[in-house]
mmCIF file of C-alpha atoms in Angstrom:
data_model
loop_
_atom_site.group_PDB
_atom_site.id
_atom_site.type_symbol
_atom_site.label_atom_id
_atom_site.label_comp_id
_atom_site.label_asym_id
_atom_site.label_seq_id
_atom_site.Cartn_x
_atom_site.Cartn_y
_atom_site.Cartn_z
ATOM 1 C CA MET R 1 111.027 93.262 120.766
ATOM 2 C CA GLN R 2 108.411 90.551 120.947
ATOM 3 C CA THR R 3 105.561 90.235 118.434
ATOM 4 C CA LEU R 4 102.642 87.872 118.960
ATOM 5 C CA HIS R 5 100.374 86.992 116.053
ATOM 6 C CA VAL R 6 96.801 85.714 116.391
ATOM 7 C CA ILE R 7 94.915 84.247 113.427
ATOM 8 C CA THR R 8 91.754 82.200 112.845
ATOM 9 C CA PRO R 9 92.429 80.381 109.541
ATOM 10 C CA SER R 10 89.022 78.702 109.240
ATOM 11 C CA ASP R 11 86.931 81.839 109.734
ATOM 12 C CA PRO R 12 85.481 83.204 106.449
ATOM 13 C CA SER R 13 86.596 86.734 107.362
ATOM 14 C CA THR R 14 90.251 85.652 107.394
ATOM 15 C CA SER R 15 91.756 86.002 103.932
ATOM 16 C CA ASP R 16 94.330 83.383 103.015
ATOM 17 C CA CYS R 17 96.452 86.314 101.846
ATOM 18 C CA PHE R 18 96.952 87.182 105.511
ATOM 19 C CA VAL R 19 99.026 84.029 105.954
ATOM 20 C CA GLY R 20 101.493 85.242 103.344
ATOM 21 C CA LEU R 21 101.580 88.729 104.850
ATOM 22 C CA MET R 22 102.071 87.325 108.347
ATOM 23 C CA ARG R 23 104.949 85.179 107.148
ATOM 24 C CA LEU R 24 106.468 88.206 105.411
ATOM 25 C CA ALA R 25 106.141 90.273 108.600
ATOM 26 C CA GLN R 26 107.808 87.574 110.672
ATOM 27 C CA ARG R 27 110.754 87.465 108.292
ATOM 28 C CA GLN R 28 111.273 91.200 107.902
ATOM 29 C CA ILE R 29 110.381 92.648 111.314
ATOM 30 C CA GLY R 30 113.105 92.165 113.891
ATOM 31 C CA GLY R 31 112.723 90.465 117.240
ATOM 32 C CA GLU R 32 110.958 87.343 118.423
ATOM 33 C CA HIS R 33 107.755 86.197 116.701
ATOM 34 C CA LYS R 34 105.187 83.690 117.944
ATOM 35 C CA THR R 35 101.829 82.746 116.442
ATOM 36 C CA ILE R 36 98.678 81.544 118.160
ATOM 37 C CA VAL R 37 96.107 79.804 115.982
ATOM 38 C CA ILE R 38 92.470 79.972 117.020
ATOM 39 C CA GLY R 39 91.550 76.580 115.664
ATOM 40 C CA ASP R 40 92.766 73.003 115.849
ATOM 41 C CA GLN R 41 96.236 71.477 115.759
ATOM 42 C CA VAL R 42 95.836 70.507 112.102
ATOM 43 C CA GLU R 43 95.477 74.181 111.147
ATOM 44 C CA ALA R 44 98.453 75.086 113.313
ATOM 45 C CA GLU R 45 100.591 72.412 111.674
ATOM 46 C CA ALA R 46 99.514 73.593 108.207
ATOM 47 C CA LEU R 47 100.743 77.102 109.027
ATOM 48 C CA ARG R 48 103.974 75.742 110.471
ATOM 49 C CA GLN R 49 104.615 73.956 107.181
ATOM 50 C CA ARG R 50 104.096 77.266 105.368
ATOM 51 C CA GLY R 51 106.926 78.855 107.340
ATOM 52 C CA ILE R 52 104.970 80.468 110.190
ATOM 53 C CA GLN R 53 106.662 80.555 113.606
ATOM 54 C CA MET R 54 104.140 78.877 115.903
ATOM 55 C CA LEU R 55 103.439 79.045 119.634
ATOM 56 C CA GLY R 56 100.346 76.848 119.738
ATOM 57 C CA SER R 57 96.614 76.623 119.071
ATOM 58 C CA LEU R 58 93.346 77.190 120.920
ATOM 59 C CA GLY R 59 90.579 74.836 119.823
ATOM 60 C CA GLY R 60 87.101 76.207 119.149
ATOM 61 C CA ILE R 61 86.449 79.550 117.468
ATOM 62 C CA LYS R 62 83.062 80.270 119.070
ATOM 63 C CA ASN R 63 83.520 82.841 121.817
ATOM 64 C CA LYS R 64 80.473 81.889 123.868
ATOM 65 C CA SER R 65 80.388 83.605 127.275
ATOM 66 C CA ASN R 66 83.870 84.971 126.466
ATOM 67 C CA THR R 67 85.386 81.557 127.186
ATOM 68 C CA LEU R 68 87.740 81.843 124.213
ATOM 69 C CA SER R 69 88.740 85.352 125.294
ATOM 70 C CA ARG R 70 89.660 84.186 128.783
ATOM 71 C CA ARG R 71 91.707 81.276 127.449
ATOM 72 C CA LEU R 72 93.547 83.507 124.981
ATOM 73 C CA GLY R 73 94.064 86.158 127.654
ATOM 74 C CA ARG R 74 95.663 83.672 130.047
ATOM 75 C CA LEU R 75 97.955 82.411 127.294
ATOM 76 C CA LEU R 76 99.006 85.904 126.233
ATOM 77 C CA ASP R 77 99.647 86.923 129.842
ATOM 78 C CA THR R 78 102.196 84.124 130.124
ATOM 79 C CA VAL R 79 104.116 85.161 127.001
ATOM 80 C CA CYS R 80 103.765 88.970 127.053
ATOM 81 C CA ILE R 81 106.703 89.403 129.385
ATOM 82 C CA SER R 82 108.003 92.635 127.896
ATOM 83 C CA ALA R 83 106.513 96.119 128.011
ATOM 84 C CA LYS R 84 107.477 96.362 124.342
ATOM 85 C CA SER R 85 105.347 93.378 123.346
ATOM 86 C CA THR R 86 103.076 93.827 120.339
ATOM 87 C CA CYS R 87 100.074 91.674 119.492
ATOM 88 C CA ILE R 88 98.735 91.559 115.929
ATOM 89 C CA GLY R 89 95.383 90.083 114.961
ATOM 90 C CA TRP R 90 95.030 88.891 111.367
ATOM 91 C CA GLY R 91 91.398 89.029 110.213
ATOM 92 C CA TRP R 92 88.158 90.206 111.805
ATOM 93 C CA HIS R 93 87.593 87.190 114.063
ATOM 94 C CA SER R 94 91.025 87.448 115.670
ATOM 95 C CA ALA R 95 90.616 91.218 115.962
ATOM 96 C CA SER R 96 87.286 90.840 117.764
ATOM 97 C CA VAL R 97 88.726 88.377 120.277
ATOM 98 C CA LEU R 98 91.717 90.635 120.944
ATOM 99 C CA SER R 99 89.350 93.558 121.506
ATOM 100 C CA THR R 100 87.909 91.802 124.575
ATOM 101 C CA LEU R 101 91.282 91.529 126.331
ATOM 102 C CA GLN R 102 93.278 93.713 128.689
ATOM 103 C CA ILE R 103 96.867 92.599 128.196
ATOM 104 C CA ASN R 104 100.347 94.027 128.644
ATOM 105 C CA ALA R 105 100.865 94.635 124.931
ATOM 106 C CA GLU R 106 99.989 97.058 122.169
ATOM 107 C CA THR R 107 97.289 95.452 120.009
ATOM 108 C CA THR R 108 96.735 96.005 116.307
ATOM 109 C CA ALA R 109 94.550 94.212 113.769
ATOM 110 C CA TYR R 110 94.600 93.925 109.982
ATOM 111 C CA VAL R 111 91.088 93.597 108.562
ATOM 112 C CA ASP R 112 90.021 92.816 104.988
ATOM 113 C CA GLU R 113 86.509 91.503 105.661
ATOM 114 C CA VAL R 114 83.931 92.318 108.350
ATOM 115 C CA ASP R 115 81.404 89.914 109.857
ATOM 116 C CA ASP R 116 78.476 91.886 111.291
ATOM 117 C CA CYS R 117 77.621 88.957 113.578
ATOM 118 C CA ILE R 118 80.947 89.269 115.423
ATOM 119 C CA SER R 119 81.192 92.388 117.579
ATOM 120 C CA PHE R 120 84.207 94.524 118.413
ATOM 121 C CA LYS R 121 84.426 95.323 122.128
ATOM 122 C CA ASN R 122 86.829 98.223 122.692
ATOM 123 C CA ASN R 123 88.359 101.278 121.101
ATOM 124 C CA THR R 124 91.964 100.656 122.109
ATOM 125 C CA THR R 125 92.896 98.047 119.500
ATOM 126 C CA GLY R 126 94.191 99.802 116.397
ATOM 127 C CA ILE R 127 92.615 98.622 113.142
ATOM 128 C CA ILE R 128 94.368 98.724 109.779
ATOM 129 C CA PRO R 129 91.799 98.124 106.991
ATOM 130 C CA THR R 130 92.675 97.167 103.433
ATOM 131 C CA ASN R 131 90.286 99.585 101.712
ATOM 132 C CA TRP R 132 87.816 102.414 102.289
ATOM 133 C CA ASN R 133 84.816 100.064 102.149
ATOM 134 C CA VAL R 134 86.115 98.342 105.277
ATOM 135 C CA SER R 135 86.596 101.715 106.983
ATOM 136 C CA GLN R 136 83.025 102.769 106.230
ATOM 137 C CA ARG R 137 81.626 99.448 107.467
ATOM 138 C CA LEU R 138 83.559 99.777 110.722
ATOM 139 C CA LEU R 139 82.434 103.362 111.289
ATOM 140 C CA ALA R 140 78.829 102.290 110.702
ATOM 141 C CA MET R 141 79.293 99.627 113.385
ATOM 142 C CA GLY R 142 80.304 102.291 115.894
ATOM 143 C CA ILE R 143 84.069 101.830 115.784
ATOM 144 C CA ASP R 144 85.821 105.022 116.889
ATOM 145 C CA GLU R 145 87.535 106.684 113.938
ATOM 146 C CA THR R 146 90.555 107.422 116.135
ATOM 147 C CA VAL R 147 91.540 103.732 116.117
ATOM 148 C CA LEU R 148 91.182 103.375 112.333
ATOM 149 C CA ALA R 149 94.363 103.768 110.336
ATOM 150 C CA GLU R 150 94.697 104.850 106.717
ATOM 151 C CA PRO R 151 93.819 101.839 104.541
ATOM 152 C CA ILE R 152 96.866 99.805 103.565
ATOM 153 C CA VAL R 153 96.705 97.118 100.918
ATOM 154 C CA GLY R 154 99.351 94.634 99.904
ATOM 155 C CA VAL R 155 100.033 90.966 99.295
ATOM 156 C CA ALA R 156 103.059 88.759 99.699
ATOM 157 C CA PRO R 157 104.805 87.682 96.471
ATOM 158 C CA LYS R 158 103.849 84.223 95.240
ATOM 159 C CA SER R 159 106.404 81.461 95.199
ATOM 160 C CA VAL R 160 105.816 78.287 93.183
ATOM 161 C CA VAL R 161 102.619 77.541 91.246
ATOM 162 C CA VAL R 162 101.485 74.358 89.517
ATOM 163 C CA ASP R 163 102.193 74.208 85.775
ATOM 164 C CA SER R 164 99.316 74.882 83.374
ATOM 165 C CA LYS R 165 99.182 71.356 81.944
ATOM 166 C CA THR R 166 98.705 69.827 85.388
ATOM 167 C CA VAL R 167 96.066 72.434 86.265
ATOM 168 C CA LEU R 168 94.060 71.572 83.142
ATOM 169 C CA GLU R 169 94.252 67.860 83.932
ATOM 170 C CA LEU R 170 93.201 68.225 87.569
ATOM 171 C CA VAL R 171 90.335 70.616 86.825
ATOM 172 C CA GLY R 172 89.210 68.598 83.808
ATOM 173 C CA ILE R 173 89.421 71.328 81.178
ATOM 174 C CA PRO R 174 90.282 70.679 77.497
ATOM 175 C CA VAL R 175 93.464 72.289 76.191
ATOM 176 C CA ASP R 176 91.525 74.384 73.663
ATOM 177 C CA CYS R 177 89.212 75.842 76.340
ATOM 178 C CA CYS R 178 89.621 79.407 77.597
ATOM 179 C CA ILE R 179 89.923 79.472 81.400
ATOM 180 C CA VAL R 180 88.363 82.308 83.388
ATOM 181 C CA ALA R 181 89.445 82.298 87.033
ATOM 182 C CA ILE R 182 86.651 83.567 89.283
ATOM 183 C CA VAL R 183 87.857 85.602 92.265
ATOM 184 C CA GLY R 184 85.636 86.442 95.233
ATOM 185 C CA ASP R 185 84.122 84.068 97.780
ATOM 186 C CA ALA R 186 80.836 86.023 97.881
ATOM 187 C CA SER R 187 80.433 86.597 94.126
ATOM 188 C CA SER R 188 76.936 87.077 92.736
ATOM 189 C CA CYS R 189 75.283 83.802 91.691
ATOM 190 C CA GLU R 190 72.938 85.637 89.315
ATOM 191 C CA GLU R 191 75.786 87.440 87.574
ATOM 192 C CA LEU R 192 77.765 84.228 87.128
ATOM 193 C CA LEU R 193 74.781 82.365 85.696
ATOM 194 C CA THR R 194 73.701 85.215 83.410
ATOM 195 C CA VAL R 195 77.131 85.516 81.809
ATOM 196 C CA ALA R 196 77.459 81.715 81.599
ATOM 197 C CA MET R 197 74.210 81.501 79.606
ATOM 198 C CA GLN R 198 75.346 84.286 77.292
ATOM 199 C CA ILE R 199 78.646 82.500 76.670
ATOM 200 C CA LYS R 200 76.867 79.195 76.094
ATOM 201 C CA SER R 201 74.737 80.783 73.379
ATOM 202 C CA THR R 202 77.850 81.915 71.489
ATOM 203 C CA GLY R 203 79.325 78.424 71.335
ATOM 204 C CA LEU R 204 82.675 79.622 72.677
ATOM 205 C CA ALA R 205 84.738 77.110 74.665
ATOM 206 C CA ILE R 206 85.057 78.938 77.983
ATOM 207 C CA CYS R 207 85.149 77.560 81.537
ATOM 208 C CA PHE R 208 84.617 79.452 84.780
ATOM 209 C CA VAL R 209 86.642 78.021 87.667
ATOM 210 C CA LEU R 210 85.088 78.832 91.046
ATOM 211 C CA PRO R 211 87.405 79.670 93.977
ATOM 212 C CA PRO R 212 88.027 77.005 96.654
ATOM 213 C CA ASN R 213 86.011 78.787 99.360
ATOM 214 C CA TYR R 214 83.182 80.105 97.198
ATOM 215 C CA GLN R 215 80.229 80.513 99.557
ATOM 216 C CA HIS R 216 77.418 79.856 97.065
ATOM 217 C CA ARG R 217 78.855 76.909 95.142
ATOM 218 C CA ALA R 218 75.886 74.590 95.716
ATOM 219 C CA ILE R 219 73.383 77.237 94.589
ATOM 220 C CA VAL R 220 75.325 78.017 91.413
ATOM 221 C CA MET R 221 75.942 74.404 90.417
ATOM 222 C CA LEU R 222 72.306 73.402 90.983
ATOM 223 C CA ALA R 223 70.997 76.385 89.007
ATOM 224 C CA ALA R 224 73.595 75.812 86.273
ATOM 225 C CA THR R 225 72.397 72.226 85.859
ATOM 226 C CA GLU R 226 68.780 73.376 85.614
ATOM 227 C CA LYS R 227 69.689 76.011 83.006
ATOM 228 C CA GLY R 228 71.889 73.666 80.978
ATOM 229 C CA VAL R 229 75.166 75.501 81.583
ATOM 230 C CA ALA R 230 76.769 73.185 84.154
ATOM 231 C CA ASP R 231 79.585 72.410 81.701
ATOM 232 C CA VAL R 232 80.683 76.060 81.856
ATOM 233 C CA PHE R 233 81.574 75.767 85.545
ATOM 234 C CA ARG R 234 84.379 73.942 87.301
ATOM 235 C CA CYS R 235 85.293 73.811 90.985
ATOM 236 C CA THR R 236 88.861 74.204 92.194
ATOM 237 C CA PRO R 237 90.028 70.719 93.261
ATOM 238 C CA PRO R 238 91.562 70.342 96.745
ATOM 239 C CA GLU R 239 95.021 69.796 95.254
ATOM 240 C CA LEU R 240 95.068 73.318 93.788
ATOM 241 C CA ARG R 241 94.926 76.914 94.994
ATOM 242 C CA THR R 242 93.411 79.943 93.298
ATOM 243 C CA ALA R 243 96.986 81.031 92.477
ATOM 244 C CA ASP R 244 97.454 77.809 90.498
ATOM 245 C CA ILE R 245 94.225 78.368 88.562
ATOM 246 C CA ILE R 246 95.197 81.959 87.791
ATOM 247 C CA SER R 247 98.584 80.875 86.446
ATOM 248 C CA ALA R 248 96.775 78.816 83.791
ATOM 249 C CA ALA R 249 93.926 81.279 83.157
ATOM 250 C CA SER R 250 93.404 83.507 80.136
ATOM 251 C CA CYS R 251 91.759 86.161 82.296
ATOM 252 C CA ILE R 252 90.369 86.811 85.777
ATOM 253 C CA TRP R 253 86.850 87.926 86.668
ATOM 254 C CA ALA R 254 85.793 89.457 89.992
ATOM 255 C CA PRO R 255 81.964 89.517 89.839
ATOM 256 C CA SER R 256 79.865 91.813 91.991
ATOM 257 C CA VAL R 257 79.023 90.666 95.501
ATOM 258 C CA ALA R 258 75.761 88.703 95.756
ATOM 259 C CA GLU R 259 72.736 90.868 96.645
ATOM 260 C CA PHE R 260 71.954 88.717 99.693
ATOM 261 C CA ALA R 261 75.575 88.837 100.907
ATOM 262 C CA THR R 262 77.858 91.563 102.205
ATOM 263 C CA SER R 263 81.562 91.740 101.569
ATOM 264 C CA CYS R 264 84.262 94.372 101.530
ATOM 265 C CA ALA R 265 87.203 92.026 100.927
ATOM 266 C CA VAL R 266 89.753 93.010 98.290
ATOM 267 C CA LEU R 267 92.954 91.092 99.049
ATOM 268 C CA ASP R 268 91.937 88.142 96.884
ATOM 269 C CA VAL R 269 91.528 90.480 93.896
ATOM 270 C CA VAL R 270 94.799 92.304 94.602
ATOM 271 C CA ASP R 271 96.553 88.961 94.916
ATOM 272 C CA ALA R 272 95.061 87.813 91.609
ATOM 273 C CA ALA R 273 96.115 91.019 89.858
ATOM 274 C CA TRP R 274 99.722 90.473 90.955
ATOM 275 C CA ASP R 275 100.381 88.124 88.018
ATOM 276 C CA GLY R 276 99.603 90.703 85.365
ATOM 277 C CA ILE R 277 96.784 88.632 83.830
ATOM 278 C CA PRO R 278 93.844 90.759 82.566
ATOM 279 C CA ILE R 279 91.256 91.186 85.323
ATOM 280 C CA LEU R 280 87.659 92.350 85.038
ATOM 281 C CA ALA R 281 85.854 93.959 87.986
ATOM 282 C CA GLY R 282 82.821 96.242 88.102
ATOM 283 C CA THR R 283 82.793 99.750 89.562
ATOM 284 C CA ASN R 284 80.499 98.508 92.351
ATOM 285 C CA HIS R 285 83.041 95.920 93.499
ATOM 286 C CA PRO R 286 84.897 96.786 96.762
ATOM 287 C CA ILE R 287 88.170 96.809 94.799
ATOM 288 C CA ALA R 288 86.982 100.037 93.133
ATOM 289 C CA SER R 289 87.414 101.836 96.478
ATOM 290 C CA ILE R 290 91.186 101.589 96.022
ATOM 291 C CA PRO R 291 92.105 104.673 93.926
ATOM 292 C CA THR R 292 95.012 103.085 92.070
ATOM 293 C CA VAL R 293 92.757 100.197 91.030
ATOM 294 C CA GLY R 294 89.276 101.685 90.787
#
């Protein structure tokens, strides 16, 4: 059995949790595994160092005039030598590119986030969403319900995290300060700022640490400076991951999605909840669509 994995690490719709799940799949599913990165060689090497079995990379994630699709198709045709070959796309971007191909392999895609600007071309690629919000978004986009599987959610166990003392030093947080790890790359700016101002008025020593790929960081930090609450916020330094911040946090907060943004991603919240640290999320957050959580 041959399994080919396709992933676009730099695309916002690709959760970093997918890397851990892909690595887990490669270790536990029998047969030969190869991974194609839609991105540059640096991204491919980074995945190789994380234990992913690599085949190579395709530079450039923009699929203008289906150029990327043709390049990926030619590459897959050379490696899909068995009728039992399976091709798995991790994330919406990879799924959309796979949907444009006609290859000698069964294609499946795991999707946690949907980008409305990237279309899905066929109804033969099976889609496994992580929650019902994703399913509803896909149905609204015209995806045939026959290719949608029952939502499956899961994350790979964490390995090593940075110790709390080092986290505090790198983030620049006093030892007596309560750390709140913010989870969600599209979290509401208004909600973050409103709560920050309320906390500031109480005089409590609390710091919000924004996730590494937070989409509205510049907006929040500028507004926080104007409102006098900039000291409440910290950004995750490049040396750390969200998992490291969470290991040192007193609690986790998953704010609502910003009104001007759309998101149905939940894996980051599920991954954060793995550590057993108290987590706060509203009923309007996509995570609430998972019965055992919501």
